[in-house]
PDB file of C-alpha atoms in Angstrom:
ATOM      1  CA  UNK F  94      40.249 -34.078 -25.792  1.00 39.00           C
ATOM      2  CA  UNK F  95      39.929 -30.694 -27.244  1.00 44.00           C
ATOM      3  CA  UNK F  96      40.046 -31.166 -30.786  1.00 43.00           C
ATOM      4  CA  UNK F  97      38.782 -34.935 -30.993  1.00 45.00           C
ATOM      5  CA  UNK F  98      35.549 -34.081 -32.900  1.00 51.00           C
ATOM      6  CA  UNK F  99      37.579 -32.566 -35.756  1.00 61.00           C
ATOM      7  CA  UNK F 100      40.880 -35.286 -36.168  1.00 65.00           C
ATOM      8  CA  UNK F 101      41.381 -36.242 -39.268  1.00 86.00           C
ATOM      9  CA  UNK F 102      40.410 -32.976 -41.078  1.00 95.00           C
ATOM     10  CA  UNK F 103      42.425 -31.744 -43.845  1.00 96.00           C
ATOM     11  CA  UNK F 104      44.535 -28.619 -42.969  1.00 98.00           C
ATOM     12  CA  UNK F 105      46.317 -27.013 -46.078  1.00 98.00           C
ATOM     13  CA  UNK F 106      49.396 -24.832 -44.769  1.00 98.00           C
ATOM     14  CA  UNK F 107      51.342 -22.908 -47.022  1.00 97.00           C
ATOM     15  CA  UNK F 108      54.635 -21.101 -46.320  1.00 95.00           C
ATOM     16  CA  UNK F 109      57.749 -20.841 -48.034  1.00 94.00           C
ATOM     17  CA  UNK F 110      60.127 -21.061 -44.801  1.00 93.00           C
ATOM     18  CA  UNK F 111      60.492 -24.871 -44.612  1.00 94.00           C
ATOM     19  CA  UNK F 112      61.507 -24.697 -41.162  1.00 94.00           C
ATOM     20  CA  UNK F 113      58.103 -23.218 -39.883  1.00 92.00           C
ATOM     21  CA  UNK F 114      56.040 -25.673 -42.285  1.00 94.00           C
ATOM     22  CA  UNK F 115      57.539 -28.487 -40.693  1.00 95.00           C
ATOM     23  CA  UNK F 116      57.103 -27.120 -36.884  1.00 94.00           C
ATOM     24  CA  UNK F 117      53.977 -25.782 -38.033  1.00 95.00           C
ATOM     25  CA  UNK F 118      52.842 -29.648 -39.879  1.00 96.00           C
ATOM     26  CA  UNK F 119      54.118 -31.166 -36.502  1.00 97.00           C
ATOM     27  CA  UNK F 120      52.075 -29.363 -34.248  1.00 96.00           C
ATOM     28  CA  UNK F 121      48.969 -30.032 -36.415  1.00 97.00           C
ATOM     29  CA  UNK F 122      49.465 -33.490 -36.943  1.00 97.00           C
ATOM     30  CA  UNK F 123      49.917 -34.350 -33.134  1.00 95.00           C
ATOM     31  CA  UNK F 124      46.499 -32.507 -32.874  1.00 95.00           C
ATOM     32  CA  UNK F 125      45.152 -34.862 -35.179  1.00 95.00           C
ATOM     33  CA  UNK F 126      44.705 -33.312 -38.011  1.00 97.00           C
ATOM     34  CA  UNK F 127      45.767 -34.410 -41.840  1.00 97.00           C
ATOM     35  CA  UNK F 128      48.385 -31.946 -43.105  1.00 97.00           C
ATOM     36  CA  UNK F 129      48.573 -30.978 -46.877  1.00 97.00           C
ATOM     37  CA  UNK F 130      51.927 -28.680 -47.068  1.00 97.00           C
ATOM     38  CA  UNK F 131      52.445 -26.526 -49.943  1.00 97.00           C
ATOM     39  CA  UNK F 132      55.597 -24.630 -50.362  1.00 96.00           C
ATOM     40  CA  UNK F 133      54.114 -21.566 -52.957  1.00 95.00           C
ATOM     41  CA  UNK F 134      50.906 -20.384 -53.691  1.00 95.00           C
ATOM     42  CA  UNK F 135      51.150 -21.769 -57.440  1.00 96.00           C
ATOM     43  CA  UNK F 136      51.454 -25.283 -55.414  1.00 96.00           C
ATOM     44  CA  UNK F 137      48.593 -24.573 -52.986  1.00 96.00           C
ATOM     45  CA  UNK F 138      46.409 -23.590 -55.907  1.00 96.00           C
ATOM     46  CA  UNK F 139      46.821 -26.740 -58.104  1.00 96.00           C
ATOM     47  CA  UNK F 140      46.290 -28.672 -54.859  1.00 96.00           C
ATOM     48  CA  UNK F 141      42.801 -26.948 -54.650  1.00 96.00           C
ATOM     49  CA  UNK F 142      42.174 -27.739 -58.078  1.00 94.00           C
ATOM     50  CA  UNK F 143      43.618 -31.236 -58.465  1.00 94.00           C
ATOM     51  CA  UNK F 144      39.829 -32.616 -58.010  1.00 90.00           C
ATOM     52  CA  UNK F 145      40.041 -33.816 -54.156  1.00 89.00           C
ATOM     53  CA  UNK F 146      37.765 -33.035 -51.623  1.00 91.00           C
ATOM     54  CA  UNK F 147      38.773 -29.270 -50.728  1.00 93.00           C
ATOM     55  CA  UNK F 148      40.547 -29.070 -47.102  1.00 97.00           C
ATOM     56  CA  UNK F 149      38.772 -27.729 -43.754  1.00 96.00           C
ATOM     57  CA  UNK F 150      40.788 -25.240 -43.598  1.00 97.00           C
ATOM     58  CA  UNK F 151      43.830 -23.287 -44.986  1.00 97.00           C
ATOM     59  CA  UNK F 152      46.603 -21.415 -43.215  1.00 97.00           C
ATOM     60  CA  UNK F 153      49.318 -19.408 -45.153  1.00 94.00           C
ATOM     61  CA  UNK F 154      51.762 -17.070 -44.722  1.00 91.00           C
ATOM     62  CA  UNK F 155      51.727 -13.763 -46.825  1.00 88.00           C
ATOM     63  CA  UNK F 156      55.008 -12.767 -47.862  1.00 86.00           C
ATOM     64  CA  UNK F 157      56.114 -14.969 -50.161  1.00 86.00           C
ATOM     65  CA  UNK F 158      58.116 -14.884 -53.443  1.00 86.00           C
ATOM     66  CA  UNK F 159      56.614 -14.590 -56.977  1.00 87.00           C
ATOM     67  CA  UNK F 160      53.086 -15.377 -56.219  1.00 87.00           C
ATOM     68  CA  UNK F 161      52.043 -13.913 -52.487  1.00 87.00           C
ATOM     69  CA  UNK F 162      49.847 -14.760 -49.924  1.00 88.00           C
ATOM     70  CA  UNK F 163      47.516 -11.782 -51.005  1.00 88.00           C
ATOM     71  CA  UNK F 164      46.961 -13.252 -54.789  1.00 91.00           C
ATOM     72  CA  UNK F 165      45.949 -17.002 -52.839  1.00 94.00           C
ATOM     73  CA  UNK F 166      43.517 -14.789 -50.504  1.00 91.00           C
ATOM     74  CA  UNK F 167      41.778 -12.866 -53.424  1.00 90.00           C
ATOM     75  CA  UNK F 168      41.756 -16.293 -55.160  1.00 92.00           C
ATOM     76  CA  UNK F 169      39.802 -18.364 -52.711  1.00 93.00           C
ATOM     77  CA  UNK F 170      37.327 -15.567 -52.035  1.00 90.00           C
ATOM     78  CA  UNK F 171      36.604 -15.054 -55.922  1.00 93.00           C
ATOM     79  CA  UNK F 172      36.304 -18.947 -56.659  1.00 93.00           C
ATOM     80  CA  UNK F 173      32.511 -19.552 -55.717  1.00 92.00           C
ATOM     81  CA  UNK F 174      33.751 -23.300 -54.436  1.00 91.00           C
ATOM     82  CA  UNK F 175      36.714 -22.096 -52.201  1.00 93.00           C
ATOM     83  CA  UNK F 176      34.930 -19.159 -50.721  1.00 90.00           C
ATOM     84  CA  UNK F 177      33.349 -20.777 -47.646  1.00 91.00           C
ATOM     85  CA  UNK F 178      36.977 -22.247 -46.751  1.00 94.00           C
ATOM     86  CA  UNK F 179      38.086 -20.876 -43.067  1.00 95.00           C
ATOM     87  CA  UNK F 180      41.401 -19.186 -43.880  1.00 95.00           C
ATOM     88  CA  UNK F 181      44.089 -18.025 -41.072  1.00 95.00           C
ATOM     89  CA  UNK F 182      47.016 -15.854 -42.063  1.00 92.00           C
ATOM     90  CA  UNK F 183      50.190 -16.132 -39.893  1.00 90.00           C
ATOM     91  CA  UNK F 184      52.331 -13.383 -41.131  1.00 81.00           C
ATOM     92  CA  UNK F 185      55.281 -11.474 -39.578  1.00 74.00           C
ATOM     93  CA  UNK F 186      54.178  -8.401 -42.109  1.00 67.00           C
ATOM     94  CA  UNK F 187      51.354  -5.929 -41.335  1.00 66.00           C
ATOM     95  CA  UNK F 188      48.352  -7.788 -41.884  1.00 61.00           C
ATOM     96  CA  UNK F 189      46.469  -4.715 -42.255  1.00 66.00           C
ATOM     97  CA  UNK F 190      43.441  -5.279 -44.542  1.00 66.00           C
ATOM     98  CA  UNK F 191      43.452  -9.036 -44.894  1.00 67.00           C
ATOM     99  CA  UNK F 192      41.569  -9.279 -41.729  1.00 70.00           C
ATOM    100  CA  UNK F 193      38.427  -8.615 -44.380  1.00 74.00           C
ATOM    101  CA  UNK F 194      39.720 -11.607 -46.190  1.00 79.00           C
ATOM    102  CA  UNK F 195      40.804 -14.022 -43.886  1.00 88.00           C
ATOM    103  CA  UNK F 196      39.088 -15.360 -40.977  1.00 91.00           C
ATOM    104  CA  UNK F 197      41.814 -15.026 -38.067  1.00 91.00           C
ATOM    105  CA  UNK F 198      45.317 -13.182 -38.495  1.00 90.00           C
ATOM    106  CA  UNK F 199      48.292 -14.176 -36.754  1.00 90.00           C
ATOM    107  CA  UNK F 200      51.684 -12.634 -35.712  1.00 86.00           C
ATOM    108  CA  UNK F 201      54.608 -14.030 -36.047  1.00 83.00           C
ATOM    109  CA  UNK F 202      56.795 -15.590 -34.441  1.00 86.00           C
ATOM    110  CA  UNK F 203      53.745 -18.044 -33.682  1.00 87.00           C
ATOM    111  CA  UNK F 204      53.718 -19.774 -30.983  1.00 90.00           C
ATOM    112  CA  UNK F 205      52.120 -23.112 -32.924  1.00 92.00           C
ATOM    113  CA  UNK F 206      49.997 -24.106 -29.748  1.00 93.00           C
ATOM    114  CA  UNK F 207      47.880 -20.755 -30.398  1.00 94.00           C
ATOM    115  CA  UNK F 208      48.114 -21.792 -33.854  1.00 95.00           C
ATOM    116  CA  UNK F 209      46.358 -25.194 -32.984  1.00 96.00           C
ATOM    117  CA  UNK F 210      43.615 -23.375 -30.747  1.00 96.00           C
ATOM    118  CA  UNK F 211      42.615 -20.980 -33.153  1.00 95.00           C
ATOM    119  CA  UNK F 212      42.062 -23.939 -35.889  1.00 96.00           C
ATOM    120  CA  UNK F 213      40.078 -25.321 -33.553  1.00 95.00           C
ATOM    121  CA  UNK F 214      37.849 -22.180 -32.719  1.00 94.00           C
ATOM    122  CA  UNK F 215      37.699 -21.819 -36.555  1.00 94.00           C
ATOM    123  CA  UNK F 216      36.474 -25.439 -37.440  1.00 94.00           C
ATOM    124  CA  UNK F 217      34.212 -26.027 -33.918  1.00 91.00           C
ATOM    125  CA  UNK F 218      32.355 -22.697 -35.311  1.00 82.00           C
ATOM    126  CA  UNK F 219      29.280 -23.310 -37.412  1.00 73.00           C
ATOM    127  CA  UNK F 220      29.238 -22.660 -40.780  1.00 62.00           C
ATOM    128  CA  UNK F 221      28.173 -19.252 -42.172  1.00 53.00           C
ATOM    129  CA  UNK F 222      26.516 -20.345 -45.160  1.00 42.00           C
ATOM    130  CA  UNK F 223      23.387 -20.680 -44.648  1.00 34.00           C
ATOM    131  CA  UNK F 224      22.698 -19.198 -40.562  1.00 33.00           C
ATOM    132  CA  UNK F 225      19.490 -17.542 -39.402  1.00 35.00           C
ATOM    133  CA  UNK F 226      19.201 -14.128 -39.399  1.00 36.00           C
ATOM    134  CA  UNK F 227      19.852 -11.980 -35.979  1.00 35.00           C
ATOM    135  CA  UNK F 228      17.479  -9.870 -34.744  1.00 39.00           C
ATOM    136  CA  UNK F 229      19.456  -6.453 -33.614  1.00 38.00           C
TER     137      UNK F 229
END
């Protein structure tokens, strides 16, 4: 299996469309991984901060009301502990410079077997903290 090395990782997935977090939660769970939904950023943030382990990996959506997915982008890549995270943004709105923010963009509508692949990719990569310089 694919993804067996990674089940039971910790996947936080934050949209405000209930529908697509639960298609979206489904699709990740049968993969094997541990969903955390959050329906807002403000929600995804005190999850972050509520002293658990940090998750694996976060997916989020970027239109969102109040607080968007662009304020939860800046705020993992200014917070020296969430900075490392792998981040994908699935986003029917033009994703335009987040690409320099987030590690894989995604159109919508997603098709959430793509969505499971790239998490995959993402998580199966190595680290880039601390990698050996390329000659080149």
């Amino acid at each position: 299996m694919k993804g067996a090395n990674m089940a039971g990782q910790t996947i936080l997935l934050v949209d405000d469309n209930t529908d697509l977090l639960e298609l979206l939660s489904f699709a990740l769970t049968g993969a094997g991984y541990v969903v955390q939904p959050a329906k807002s950023v403000l929600r995804a943030v005190e999850m972050l901060h509520d002293g658990t382990p940090p998750p694996a990996l976060i997916i989020t959506d970027l239109m969102m009301p109040r607080t968007t997915g662009w304020d939860l982008l800046k705020h993992l890549r200014d917070d020296a502990n969430l900075r490392r995270l792998p981040i994908i943004v699935v986003s029917g709105a033009e994703a335009g410079e987040c690409e320099s923010l987030a590690d894989v963009v995604l159109p919508k509508p997603l098709d959430p077997l793509e969505l499971v692949s790239a998490v995959e990719r993402l998580l199966a990569a190595p680290q880039q903290t601390s990698s050996p310089s390329h000659p080149g």
